[in-house]
Each structure stands twice: as C-alpha cells, then as structure tokens.
Short mmCIF file of C-alpha atoms in Angstrom, two decimals:
data_model
loop_
_atom_site.label_atom_id
_atom_site.label_comp_id
_atom_site.label_asym_id
_atom_site.label_seq_id
_atom_site.Cartn_x
_atom_site.Cartn_y
_atom_site.Cartn_z
CA UNK A 16 -0.14 -0.06 -0.14
CA UNK A 17 1.13 3.77 -0.67
CA UNK A 18 -0.08 6.90 0.49
CA UNK A 19 0.40 10.42 -0.38
CA UNK A 20 1.16 13.55 1.83
CA UNK A 21 -3.01 13.79 2.16
CA UNK A 22 -3.19 10.62 3.32
CA UNK A 23 -4.31 9.31 0.45
CA UNK A 24 -4.17 5.55 -1.15
CA UNK A 25 -2.59 5.99 -4.14
CA UNK A 26 -1.19 2.30 -4.81
CA UNK A 27 -1.85 -0.57 -3.95
CA UNK A 28 -0.19 -4.07 -5.05
CA UNK A 29 -0.96 -8.13 -4.92
CA UNK A 30 1.52 -10.67 -6.20
CA UNK A 31 2.24 -8.90 -9.87
CA UNK A 32 -0.90 -6.82 -9.87
CA UNK A 33 -0.67 -2.73 -9.16
CA UNK A 34 -3.23 -1.13 -9.03
CA UNK A 35 -3.47 3.23 -9.55
CA UNK A 36 -5.45 5.37 -7.45
CA UNK A 37 -6.82 9.29 -8.00
CA UNK A 38 -8.69 11.47 -6.10
CA UNK A 39 -10.73 14.45 -6.78
CA UNK A 40 -9.93 18.44 -5.32
CA UNK A 41 -12.54 17.63 -2.69
CA UNK A 42 -10.68 14.19 -1.60
CA UNK A 43 -12.95 11.88 -3.76
CA UNK A 44 -12.22 9.10 -5.00
CA UNK A 45 -12.44 9.03 -8.50
CA UNK A 46 -10.31 6.20 -10.04
CA UNK A 47 -9.80 2.99 -8.86
CA UNK A 48 -7.69 0.80 -11.57
CA UNK A 49 -9.63 1.13 -14.66
CA UNK A 50 -13.25 2.30 -12.74
CA UNK A 51 -13.98 5.47 -12.68
CA UNK A 52 -16.24 7.61 -9.94
CA UNK A 53 -18.03 10.49 -10.42
CA UNK A 54 -19.33 12.18 -6.97
CA UNK A 55 -22.59 14.41 -7.07
CA UNK A 56 -22.97 17.68 -5.10
CA UNK A 57 -23.70 16.08 -1.43
CA UNK A 58 -20.54 13.35 -1.85
CA UNK A 59 -22.50 10.66 -3.02
CA UNK A 60 -21.61 8.25 -6.32
CA UNK A 61 -23.50 9.09 -8.37
CA UNK A 62 -22.28 7.16 -11.23
CA UNK A 63 -19.65 5.08 -12.34
CA UNK A 64 -18.11 2.65 -14.92
CA UNK A 65 -17.02 -1.08 -13.51
CA UNK A 66 -15.37 -3.54 -15.64
CA UNK A 67 -16.39 -1.33 -18.75
CA UNK A 68 -20.00 -1.30 -17.78
CA UNK A 69 -21.58 2.25 -17.26
CA UNK A 70 -23.89 2.59 -14.15
CA UNK A 71 -25.85 5.76 -12.42
CA UNK A 72 -27.44 6.44 -9.28
CA UNK A 73 -29.87 8.34 -8.05
CA UNK A 74 -30.64 9.42 -4.52
CA UNK A 75 -33.74 10.65 -2.42
CA UNK A 76 -33.47 13.87 -0.47
CA UNK A 77 -31.92 11.92 2.41
CA UNK A 78 -29.05 10.96 0.33
CA UNK A 79 -30.28 7.03 0.43
CA UNK A 80 -29.23 5.36 -3.47
CA UNK A 81 -33.25 4.04 -4.74
CA UNK A 82 -32.32 3.43 -7.77
CA UNK A 83 -29.05 1.99 -9.59
CA UNK A 84 -29.23 2.08 -13.46
CA UNK A 85 -26.89 -0.13 -15.81
CA UNK A 86 -25.88 1.88 -18.85
CA UNK A 87 -29.45 4.19 -18.71
CA UNK A 88 -32.04 1.17 -18.08
CA UNK A 89 -33.51 0.36 -14.61
CA UNK A 90 -32.15 -2.68 -12.86
CA UNK A 91 -33.09 -2.45 -9.22
CA UNK A 92 -34.80 0.24 -6.85
CA UNK A 93 -34.85 0.15 -3.14
CA UNK A 94 -36.92 1.93 -0.59
CA UNK A 95 -35.75 3.30 2.62
CA UNK A 96 -37.33 3.81 6.33
CA UNK A 97 -36.91 6.72 8.07
CA UNK A 98 -38.11 5.84 11.37
CA UNK A 99 -35.21 4.96 13.08
CA UNK A 100 -32.16 6.65 14.35
CA UNK A 101 -30.27 5.88 10.97
CA UNK A 102 -32.77 5.14 7.50
CA UNK A 103 -32.85 0.95 7.13
CA UNK A 104 -33.26 -0.83 4.09
CA UNK A 105 -37.17 -1.80 3.93
CA UNK A 106 -37.45 -3.38 0.56
CA UNK A 107 -35.75 -4.08 -2.85
CA UNK A 108 -37.16 -3.88 -6.32
CA UNK A 109 -36.77 -5.22 -9.89
CA UNK A 110 -36.58 -2.31 -12.48
CA UNK A 111 -40.66 -2.85 -12.71
CA UNK A 112 -41.48 -2.15 -9.12
CA UNK A 113 -41.96 -6.47 -8.61
CA UNK A 114 -40.93 -6.81 -4.94
CA UNK A 115 -37.54 -8.68 -4.66
CA UNK A 116 -36.83 -8.79 -1.28
CA UNK A 117 -38.69 -6.94 2.23
CA UNK A 118 -36.36 -6.97 5.54
CA UNK A 119 -37.33 -6.29 9.16
CA UNK A 120 -35.28 -5.38 12.04
CA UNK A 121 -35.07 -5.81 15.79
CA UNK A 122 -35.07 -3.06 18.15
CA UNK A 123 -31.32 -2.93 18.14
CA UNK A 124 -31.72 -1.89 14.37
CA UNK A 125 -30.05 -5.35 13.22
CA UNK A 126 -31.42 -6.65 10.11
CA UNK A 127 -33.66 -9.58 11.70
CA UNK A 128 -34.84 -11.56 8.51
CA UNK A 129 -36.54 -11.18 4.88
CA UNK A 130 -39.22 -12.33 3.19
CA UNK A 131 -38.39 -12.56 -0.45
CA UNK A 132 -40.82 -12.09 -3.44
CA UNK A 133 -42.22 -15.71 -3.66
CA UNK A 134 -43.19 -15.29 0.27
CA UNK A 135 -39.87 -17.48 1.93
CA UNK A 136 -38.44 -15.95 5.15
CA UNK A 137 -35.07 -16.05 6.08
CA UNK A 138 -33.82 -15.65 9.60
CA UNK A 139 -30.30 -13.87 10.40
CA UNK A 140 -27.82 -14.84 12.87
CA UNK A 141 -25.20 -12.02 14.05
CA UNK A 142 -22.07 -11.93 15.68
CA UNK A 143 -21.24 -9.02 18.27
CA UNK A 144 -20.63 -6.61 14.82
CA UNK A 145 -23.75 -6.49 13.81
CA UNK A 146 -22.67 -9.10 10.99
CA UNK A 147 -24.79 -11.66 9.51
CA UNK A 148 -23.27 -14.50 9.53
CA UNK A 149 -25.97 -17.53 9.48
CA UNK A 150 -29.25 -17.79 7.69
CA UNK A 151 -31.39 -20.20 7.91
CA UNK A 152 -35.30 -20.64 6.80
CA UNK A 153 -38.20 -20.90 8.11
CA UNK A 154 -37.65 -24.65 9.62
CA UNK A 155 -34.15 -23.82 11.16
CA UNK A 156 -32.22 -25.07 8.07
CA UNK A 157 -29.07 -23.67 6.62
CA UNK A 158 -29.37 -21.51 3.57
CA UNK A 159 -25.75 -19.69 4.12
CA UNK A 160 -23.08 -18.59 6.35
CA UNK A 161 -20.40 -16.13 6.19
CA UNK A 162 -17.96 -15.01 7.97
CA UNK A 163 -15.52 -11.64 7.44
CA UNK A 164 -11.79 -10.27 8.56
CA UNK A 165 -11.45 -7.43 10.54
CA UNK A 166 -11.63 -5.05 7.65
CA UNK A 167 -15.17 -6.81 6.06
CA UNK A 168 -13.58 -8.76 3.24
CA UNK A 169 -15.57 -11.70 3.11
CA UNK A 170 -13.20 -14.90 3.59
CA UNK A 171 -15.95 -17.42 4.05
CA UNK A 172 -19.22 -17.62 1.58
CA UNK A 173 -21.16 -20.68 2.24
CA UNK A 174 -24.41 -20.99 0.49
CA UNK A 175 -27.29 -23.33 -0.17
CA UNK A 176 -30.25 -23.56 -3.11
CA UNK A 177 -33.04 -21.62 -2.60
CA UNK A 178 -30.57 -19.22 -0.12
CA UNK A 179 -32.04 -15.85 -0.67
CA UNK A 180 -30.17 -13.78 -3.34
CA UNK A 181 -29.31 -10.39 -1.30
CA UNK A 182 -28.40 -10.69 2.38
CA UNK A 183 -26.61 -7.65 4.85
CA UNK A 184 -22.91 -7.67 4.36
CA UNK A 185 -20.37 -6.80 7.07
CA UNK A 186 -21.82 -5.05 10.38
CA UNK A 187 -25.24 -5.43 8.72
CA UNK A 188 -24.86 -2.62 5.77
CA UNK A 189 -26.25 -2.46 2.27
CA UNK A 190 -23.40 -4.45 0.09
CA UNK A 191 -23.16 -2.11 -3.15
CA UNK A 192 -22.73 -5.05 -6.28
CA UNK A 193 -21.91 -2.95 -8.94
CA UNK A 194 -18.86 -1.53 -7.43
CA UNK A 195 -17.78 -3.45 -4.34
CA UNK A 196 -18.55 -0.92 -1.79
CA UNK A 197 -20.50 -0.83 1.78
CA UNK A 198 -23.16 1.92 1.91
CA UNK A 199 -22.62 3.70 5.37
CA UNK A 200 -24.86 6.71 4.18
CA UNK A 201 -22.76 9.01 4.39
CA UNK A 202 -20.06 7.59 2.56
CA UNK A 203 -18.81 4.38 0.66
CA UNK A 204 -16.32 1.80 2.66
CA UNK A 205 -13.84 -0.55 0.40
CA UNK A 206 -13.51 -3.64 2.62
CA UNK A 207 -10.72 -4.39 0.16
CA UNK A 208 -8.70 -1.80 1.14
CA UNK A 209 -10.43 -0.55 4.88
CA UNK A 210 -10.87 2.61 3.73
CA UNK A 211 -13.58 4.90 2.85
CA UNK A 212 -13.76 6.84 -0.67
CA UNK A 213 -14.01 9.67 0.59
CA UNK A 214 -12.89 12.28 3.45
CA UNK A 215 -14.87 12.35 7.03
CA UNK A 216 -17.79 15.27 6.56
CA UNK A 217 -17.69 15.10 10.24
CA UNK A 218 -15.74 17.79 11.92
CA UNK A 219 -13.60 16.24 14.83
CA UNK A 220 -12.63 17.50 17.65
CA UNK A 221 -9.28 19.17 17.78
CA UNK A 222 -8.57 17.58 20.82
CA UNK A 223 -8.84 14.40 19.13
CA UNK A 224 -5.61 12.12 18.20
CA UNK A 225 -5.08 11.91 14.74
CA UNK A 226 -7.23 9.63 12.52
CA UNK A 227 -7.12 9.51 8.56
CA UNK A 228 -10.01 11.02 7.53
CA UNK A 229 -10.39 7.74 4.86
CA UNK A 230 -10.42 5.52 7.94
CA UNK A 231 -12.72 2.62 9.21
CA UNK A 232 -13.68 3.04 12.56
CA UNK A 233 -11.36 4.52 13.78
CA UNK A 234 -8.59 1.45 12.57
CA UNK A 235 -10.55 -0.15 15.67
CA UNK A 236 -12.92 -2.51 13.39
CA UNK A 237 -12.57 -5.41 16.14
CA UNK A 238 -14.31 -2.38 18.90
CA UNK A 239 -15.73 0.06 16.73
CA UNK A 240 -18.16 0.29 13.82
CA UNK A 241 -19.34 3.14 11.60
CA UNK A 242 -23.41 2.37 10.37
CA UNK A 243 -23.34 6.20 9.90
CA UNK A 244 -20.12 6.70 8.25
CA UNK A 245 -19.55 10.13 10.15
CA UNK A 246 -18.64 8.92 13.68
CA UNK A 247 -17.71 5.38 15.29
CA UNK A 248 -19.00 3.85 17.81
CA UNK A 249 -19.40 0.78 19.79
CA UNK A 250 -22.13 -1.42 18.84
CA UNK A 251 -22.15 -3.07 22.76
CA UNK A 252 -21.73 0.07 24.64
CA UNK A 253 -24.11 0.04 27.81
CA UNK A 254 -23.97 3.05 27.61
CA UNK A 255 -25.64 2.97 24.14
CA UNK A 256 -28.29 0.95 25.95
CA UNK A 257 -28.60 3.07 28.85
CA UNK A 258 -29.34 5.97 27.17
CA UNK A 259 -32.72 4.46 26.44
CA UNK A 260 -33.58 4.55 30.19
CA UNK A 261 -34.07 7.14 32.05
CA UNK A 262 -32.09 7.65 35.82
CA UNK A 263 -34.70 6.56 37.47
CA UNK A 264 -33.80 2.94 35.70
CA UNK A 265 -30.22 3.53 36.81
CA UNK A 266 -30.97 4.40 39.99
CA UNK A 267 -33.15 0.88 40.42
CA UNK A 268 -29.80 -0.35 38.96
CA UNK A 269 -28.32 0.40 42.32
CA UNK A 270 -31.22 -0.28 44.45
CA UNK A 271 -32.44 -3.62 42.64
CA UNK A 272 -35.04 -4.26 45.42
CA UNK A 273 -36.74 -0.38 45.12
CA UNK A 274 -36.64 -2.00 41.63
CA UNK A 275 -39.00 -4.87 41.85
CA UNK A 276 -41.35 -3.52 43.73
CA UNK A 277 -42.24 -1.01 41.37
CA UNK A 278 -41.93 -3.63 38.49
CA UNK A 279 -44.20 -5.65 40.88
CA UNK A 280 -46.61 -2.70 41.15
CA UNK A 281 -46.76 -2.41 37.03
CA UNK A 282 -47.58 -5.74 37.11
CA UNK A 283 -50.29 -5.89 39.61
CA UNK A 284 -51.80 -2.73 38.56
CA UNK A 285 -50.99 -1.14 41.87
CA UNK A 286 -49.48 2.21 42.18
CA UNK A 287 -50.00 3.96 39.59
CA UNK A 288 -49.57 0.36 37.43
CA UNK A 289 -47.39 0.63 34.10
CA UNK A 290 -48.05 4.41 33.72
CA UNK A 291 -46.10 5.24 36.64
CA UNK A 292 -43.59 2.33 36.12
CA UNK A 293 -42.87 4.19 32.75
CA UNK A 294 -42.51 7.20 34.13
CA UNK A 295 -40.34 6.89 36.35
CA UNK A 296 -37.68 3.87 35.06
CA UNK A 297 -37.89 5.58 30.80
CA UNK A 298 -39.52 9.36 30.91
CA UNK A 299 -37.47 10.04 27.63
CA UNK A 300 -39.22 8.06 24.65
CA UNK A 301 -40.12 8.37 21.33
CA UNK A 302 -42.30 4.94 20.94
CA UNK A 303 -39.04 2.91 19.16
CA UNK A 304 -37.63 3.51 22.71
CA UNK A 305 -40.43 2.05 23.92
CA UNK A 306 -40.21 -1.43 21.75
CA UNK A 307 -35.76 -1.08 22.14
CA UNK A 308 -36.61 -1.44 26.10
CA UNK A 309 -39.22 -4.54 25.13
CA UNK A 310 -36.69 -5.97 23.46
CA UNK A 311 -33.22 -5.87 26.13
CA UNK A 312 -35.63 -6.67 28.96
CA UNK A 313 -36.89 -10.22 26.90
CA UNK A 314 -33.00 -10.97 26.55
CA UNK A 315 -33.07 -10.96 30.07
CA UNK A 316 -35.93 -13.13 30.33
CA UNK A 317 -38.34 -10.32 32.09
CA UNK A 318 -41.44 -11.48 29.75
CA UNK A 319 -44.18 -9.93 31.67
CA UNK A 320 -42.53 -6.87 31.90
CA UNK A 321 -41.41 -6.96 28.26
CA UNK A 322 -45.28 -7.45 27.19
CA UNK A 323 -46.37 -4.14 29.33
CA UNK A 324 -43.35 -2.06 26.90
CA UNK A 325 -44.52 -3.06 24.25
CA UNK A 326 -48.03 -2.56 24.75
CA UNK A 327 -47.24 0.73 26.15
CA UNK A 328 -45.47 1.25 22.91
CA UNK A 329 -48.09 -0.20 20.63
CA UNK A 330 -50.50 2.10 22.86
CA UNK A 331 -48.51 5.54 22.05
CA UNK A 332 -48.11 4.70 18.56
CA UNK A 333 -51.74 4.18 17.88
CA UNK A 334 -52.92 7.00 20.07
CA UNK A 335 -50.51 9.94 18.42
CA UNK A 336 -51.54 7.87 14.98
CA UNK A 337 -55.06 8.43 15.38
CA UNK A 338 -55.59 11.28 17.24
CA UNK A 339 -52.65 13.35 17.20
CA UNK A 340 -51.54 15.29 20.39
CA UNK A 341 -54.85 16.33 21.60
CA UNK A 342 -56.04 12.93 21.63
CA UNK A 343 -53.11 11.44 24.00
CA UNK A 344 -54.01 12.07 27.72
CA UNK A 345 -51.59 11.34 31.14
CA UNK A 346 -47.60 9.70 30.51
CA UNK A 347 -49.05 8.68 27.10
CA UNK A 348 -49.05 12.92 26.58
CA UNK A 349 -46.41 13.39 28.59
CA UNK A 350 -43.41 11.16 26.50
CA UNK A 351 -43.92 13.55 23.45
CA UNK A 352 -44.56 16.66 25.25
CA UNK A 353 -42.34 18.78 27.15
CA UNK A 354 -44.55 21.49 28.64
CA UNK A 355 -45.38 18.39 31.78
CA UNK A 356 -41.82 18.59 32.43
CA UNK A 357 -41.27 15.14 30.94
CA UNK A 358 -39.01 16.45 28.17
CA UNK A 359 -37.78 19.45 29.22
CA UNK A 360 -34.41 18.05 30.61
CA UNK A 361 -33.47 16.57 27.23
CA UNK A 362 -35.24 19.65 25.00
CA UNK A 363 -36.84 19.15 21.92
CA UNK A 364 -35.73 19.96 18.49
CA UNK A 365 -37.27 22.93 16.60
CA UNK A 366 -38.99 21.03 14.23
CA UNK A 367 -40.23 18.30 16.78
CA UNK A 368 -41.40 21.15 18.99
CA UNK A 369 -43.49 22.32 15.69
CA UNK A 370 -44.83 18.93 15.13
CA UNK A 371 -45.69 18.60 19.02
CA UNK A 372 -45.51 21.62 21.13
CA UNK A 373 -47.27 24.61 18.70
CA UNK A 374 -50.23 24.92 18.11
CA UNK A 375 -51.58 25.24 14.88
CA UNK A 376 -50.32 28.06 12.80
CA UNK A 377 -47.76 28.70 15.97
CA UNK A 378 -44.04 29.56 16.28
CA UNK A 379 -43.64 29.37 12.53
CA UNK A 380 -40.01 30.15 10.95
CA UNK A 381 -41.87 32.22 8.34
CA UNK A 382 -39.77 34.12 5.25
CA UNK A 383 -37.02 34.70 8.44
CA UNK A 384 -36.11 31.00 8.64
CA UNK A 385 -35.08 28.76 11.38
CA UNK A 386 -31.77 27.02 11.98
CA UNK A 387 -32.55 23.79 12.59
CA UNK A 388 -30.13 21.24 13.18
CA UNK A 389 -30.34 17.85 10.75
CA UNK A 390 -31.80 17.75 7.16
CA UNK A 391 -35.84 16.70 7.98
CA UNK A 392 -37.17 13.25 6.80
CA UNK A 393 -39.78 13.80 4.09
CA UNK A 394 -42.55 12.39 6.78
CA UNK A 395 -41.93 15.17 9.11
CA UNK A 396 -42.58 17.86 6.12
CA UNK A 397 -45.61 15.97 5.16
CA UNK A 398 -46.53 16.09 9.28
CA UNK A 399 -45.26 19.40 9.36
CA UNK A 400 -47.46 20.82 6.60
CA UNK A 401 -51.18 18.54 7.12
CA UNK A 402 -50.61 20.04 10.59
CA UNK A 403 -50.08 23.54 10.10
CA UNK A 404 -51.72 23.65 6.62
CA UNK A 405 -48.79 25.86 4.54
CA UNK A 406 -45.72 25.26 2.92
CA UNK A 407 -42.70 24.15 3.87
CA UNK A 408 -39.35 24.33 2.51
CA UNK A 409 -35.96 23.28 3.84
CA UNK A 410 -32.45 24.86 2.31
CA UNK A 411 -28.63 24.31 2.71
CA UNK A 412 -26.08 26.63 3.57
CA UNK A 413 -22.21 25.62 2.65
CA UNK A 414 -20.32 25.13 4.49
CA UNK A 415 -16.62 25.15 4.29
CA UNK A 416 -15.58 21.57 3.96
CA UNK A 417 -15.25 19.33 1.23
CA UNK A 418 -18.54 19.55 -0.72
CA UNK A 419 -20.12 22.40 1.17
CA UNK A 420 -19.87 20.17 4.42
CA UNK A 421 -20.07 22.13 7.60
CA UNK A 422 -22.77 24.11 6.28
CA UNK A 423 -26.69 24.68 8.39
CA UNK A 424 -29.78 23.67 7.48
CA UNK A 425 -32.73 26.11 7.06
CA UNK A 426 -36.51 25.40 7.64
CA UNK A 427 -39.13 28.16 5.63
CA UNK A 428 -42.37 29.00 6.26
CA UNK A 429 -44.81 30.33 4.12
CA UNK A 430 -48.97 30.19 3.35
CA UNK A 431 -51.35 27.77 1.45
CA UNK A 432 -49.78 28.21 -1.83
CA UNK A 433 -46.50 29.61 -1.73
CA UNK A 434 -43.08 30.06 0.62
CA UNK A 435 -40.52 32.88 -0.15
CA UNK A 436 -37.24 31.58 -0.31
CA UNK A 437 -33.82 34.11 -1.12
CA UNK A 438 -31.69 33.06 -3.49
CA UNK A 439 -28.11 33.07 -2.70
CA UNK A 440 -24.93 32.07 -4.12
CA UNK A 441 -23.61 29.80 -1.45
CA UNK A 442 -27.90 28.00 -0.76
CA UNK A 443 -29.47 24.92 -1.92
CA UNK A 444 -33.18 24.75 -2.26
CA UNK A 445 -33.22 20.88 -0.71
CA UNK A 446 -37.57 20.59 -0.56
CA UNK A 447 -40.26 22.19 -0.39
CA UNK A 448 -44.09 21.03 -0.14
CA UNK A 449 -47.56 21.36 -1.59
CA UNK A 450 -49.70 21.04 0.67
CA UNK A 451 -52.54 21.01 -2.17
CA UNK A 452 -50.69 17.53 -3.22
CA UNK A 453 -49.36 19.14 -6.90
CA UNK A 454 -47.24 16.64 -7.65
CA UNK A 455 -45.91 19.00 -10.74
CA UNK A 456 -43.44 21.91 -10.43
CA UNK A 457 -45.60 25.03 -11.08
CA UNK A 458 -43.76 28.13 -12.73
CA UNK A 459 -42.57 29.88 -9.70
CA UNK A 460 -41.06 26.82 -8.63
CA UNK A 461 -38.61 26.82 -11.94
CA UNK A 462 -38.59 30.31 -11.73
CA UNK A 463 -37.01 30.23 -8.64
CA UNK A 464 -34.58 27.46 -9.47
CA UNK A 465 -33.43 29.69 -12.28
CA UNK A 466 -32.56 32.40 -10.27
CA UNK A 467 -30.54 29.88 -7.54
CA UNK A 468 -28.58 29.92 -10.62
CA UNK A 469 -28.35 32.94 -11.80
CA UNK A 470 -27.55 34.17 -8.15
CA UNK A 471 -24.36 31.39 -8.26
CA UNK A 472 -25.73 28.77 -6.62
CA UNK A 473 -24.69 25.10 -7.36
CA UNK A 474 -27.54 23.60 -7.40
CA UNK A 475 -29.72 22.66 -10.72
CA UNK A 476 -32.26 20.83 -9.27
CA UNK A 477 -34.59 20.66 -6.06
CA UNK A 478 -37.52 18.43 -4.66
CA UNK A 479 -41.35 18.50 -4.21
CA UNK A 480 -43.18 16.51 -1.66
CA UNK A 481 -46.71 16.66 -2.40
CA UNK A 482 -49.03 16.22 0.02
CA UNK A 483 -51.86 13.12 0.39
CA UNK A 484 -48.86 11.04 -2.18
CA UNK A 485 -47.17 8.40 0.35
CA UNK A 486 -43.58 9.80 0.82
CA UNK A 487 -43.61 10.25 -3.79
CA UNK A 488 -40.92 13.11 -4.09
CA UNK A 489 -40.31 15.26 -7.35
CA UNK A 490 -37.22 15.78 -8.53
CA UNK A 491 -37.51 18.65 -10.76
CA UNK A 492 -35.50 21.68 -13.22
CA UNK A 493 -36.33 24.69 -14.04
CA UNK A 494 -36.82 22.46 -17.65
CA UNK A 495 -39.83 21.05 -15.40
CA UNK A 496 -40.06 16.92 -14.24
CA UNK A 497 -36.85 15.26 -14.03
CA UNK A 498 -38.11 12.32 -12.10
CA UNK A 499 -40.57 10.66 -9.33
CA UNK A 500 -38.97 8.41 -6.49
CA UNK A 501 -40.91 6.82 -3.88
CA UNK A 502 -39.74 7.05 -0.16
CA UNK A 503 -41.74 6.55 2.92
#
C-alpha cells in the first residue's frame, strides 16, 4: 500500500498486479485501476464505470440510494424506512417495482429477517459487530454462512440452493454489488482496502488524536463500527443501551429491591401500574425506545415486564397516529409533550416542537427562516404541512468543508400556496412541500431554481414533497420534472 501526503491511498500491489488510485480536489476517490467514479454535490457516488459497464445512481432527498441504472436502464430500486436513528433498508425491487426482498429489523437496528418476492422467509444470526453470519429458513435449515476479516472482507461464503439473493453484509450494511462497496449512508466503504472512498464530512474535535479522514472505525474495526459513515461507535457499549433509560432506571440498578417492587406494581396494577413505572424508569421515550426497552428486557428473561413495554409502545404509537397530540392523556401525552416537564431536561428540536409542542400556525419560521440541526425526513415535512396547512421549505447553506460539509440547514414556512426564499450563491433549496398534493413544479418553482442558478448557487435541481402521495417526491429542474421517487 502506498499513500501521499494527504493520506490518500495511491496504489496497492498484490503479487504482480498494481492498482492505482486518483482523487478529485474534494478528496473523493475518482479512479481505482480502470474503474472511475463521479460524485454529486452531497458527496454520494452518482455514476461509475466498473469493468467496462456504465452505472448511474439516484438518491432521495436524504441521500439514500433509491435506484441503480446500467447503461441508462433501471436495474434495481430500493426503498428506505426513515423511522430509526439511521434510515434502514426496507424493500428491494426490480426495475418494474416487483418486490425482490423486504427486510425486518430488531429494536437494536440489526437486520433480523427477510421475505422474498415469493413469500419465503429467512432469518439472520449475527456476531457482536452486527454482521449476519448464518441465514436460516423458517424451518431452521441453514442456507448461507459467512465470515469476515476485521475490516469486512468476506473470508467464507457458503450458499445452498434456495437461499435469498441478497443478504446484509459486514456490520449489517447494504452491499452495493456494482462497486463492491458497503453503503454506510454518508460515504461508501471498501472492505478490500479498509478505507472510505471520501473524507469524513463530520468535524472531529481538535483534542482527538489524529486519525486518517479515510480510516474506517478509527482503525479499530474489532471494537468499533461506523454505521453512519460519520462517527465510529461501540455496538456493544452499555452506555448506548442505558441511554434509552432514564436516571430512575439507573437508580433502580443501584437499588434492585426498589426496582423489583416497582416492577411488581406495574405487573399488578398497584400504585399507578405501568404508567407510573414507565414514567419513573423511562421518562424520555419516543415509541421506538419503548420497543427497544421491551426487546432488551425480553433478552434478560423478563417477559411479563417486556409485554408491558410492548403494550405501552403499541398504544402510544396507535393513539398518536389516530388522534394526534390532543388525543393523548396522562403519561402518553407526557411522552411527547415537554410542557408537563417530562422532556424538559432533554429539550425538543425545532422540528419536534413545531410537530408536537406548538398549536396550528404557532411559532412558524416564516420568511426569516429557522436554523435546524439536521435535514428533516420527508415524513416530518408531510406532517408539518398537514398540521399547519402551509408550505414548508428546507435549504442548506454550504459550509467550508468538502462538498459544502459543515454548513447549516434552515426551515421556512409560507402560506397554503407558496413559500418565499431568497436565492443565494452559498445556498441550495433541498425541497419544499405542496399542501394541495400537486406533484408537478409550478412556473414559480422553476423560476426560483433559475434564480438560484443566476445568483451563483451550484444547485441545478430540487425536490417537491406533494402531500397525500405517501412519500412520492418529485425531482425537478428549471426545465420541468426530472423524476418521481417513492420514499417513506
């Protein structure tokens, strides 16, 4: 292996074969031997030439790869579920939208099972890093067995007849068959070299010891994983698990007899029952945390208590979906509303405050805009628009890092028919909503894109979220519609 002064891999030699690597000015790997790669403004691979075949890749507004094209023809499509700390692969389709495989996950975010288009179900069995090693059928028959070296190269691959066509790879990541890389959301990772294809867009603390911006998991792959492509983490850290519980739960660990007494009250319905127990031991809880707590309790053999958590999670999810915040009472309302003090210590993000804390039309960002900590999911924008009845828009002010990394997202609101945004050279319009469900861009939408281009912005396309189309997002340019993508 050879590297330059920027810690970029410049060549590898295996026997008599030497592979050279090249990079663009942003630090993205653009050439690996005869293979070439092109990147979009978000730093995602948008096109590649591999083994003489030409591929292009479409991404949704959140950067998830949703379609693969070979020589201009769609070969596969993917659909993602954003209702997790990181988007998770929900369904794979062929070019005609026929289901190839759908996936199910456990509360820890690991792929647990897959169902093929013919209805066959297979189950995954993981190692401590979250990598599926064995794949069994519903009858317990072993169909696949995998093993990986520390950096994710497969060193064993046993496949029998009837096995599913696709299996999550090292640490449960999606394997991109055309490039041989692992899709880790912010970046793609090449297990063969143990390096990412681009630099880390996340800013590291100046007190952190130097680690190459291309390194995977801080060069500690047996201890850490990097599911986001941004921040290495310990998949087995007790801190990550205990963080889902409140201080009352930690105190309960120190005073187990008190905890067991409260658990008995929850099971028997005494002294406030399950509501009082959940308030004390899990005070900060979207529904997925309740499900995760249920999973961990069941793993420890606490089935009766786990059943209570599952029931509470189901009830919270169903009531909120059917009645909205106004239909919740007691601990269920406290679970999502900060005014009762339950979430006050952790705070709500501006998006969550507009969704759950504000009344209709209250606290809207207007044309001044509101700085937000992340790009909203499409479902969040849909819910904001439905609740407040006006158009919303999200922009990104480019930062000084590679591909504009280190910038700032902003949220704007308008009226039922429009939202006003001032074009700037350092800003891109990511997407805006159409409350009336119109899928096509208006003349004003296209004119706005042209205004951004004239102002010097690198943006050449944007996305519309039409309400009522179940996640259908329209990509458009100043000339009209580019494509429709269905995402959740």
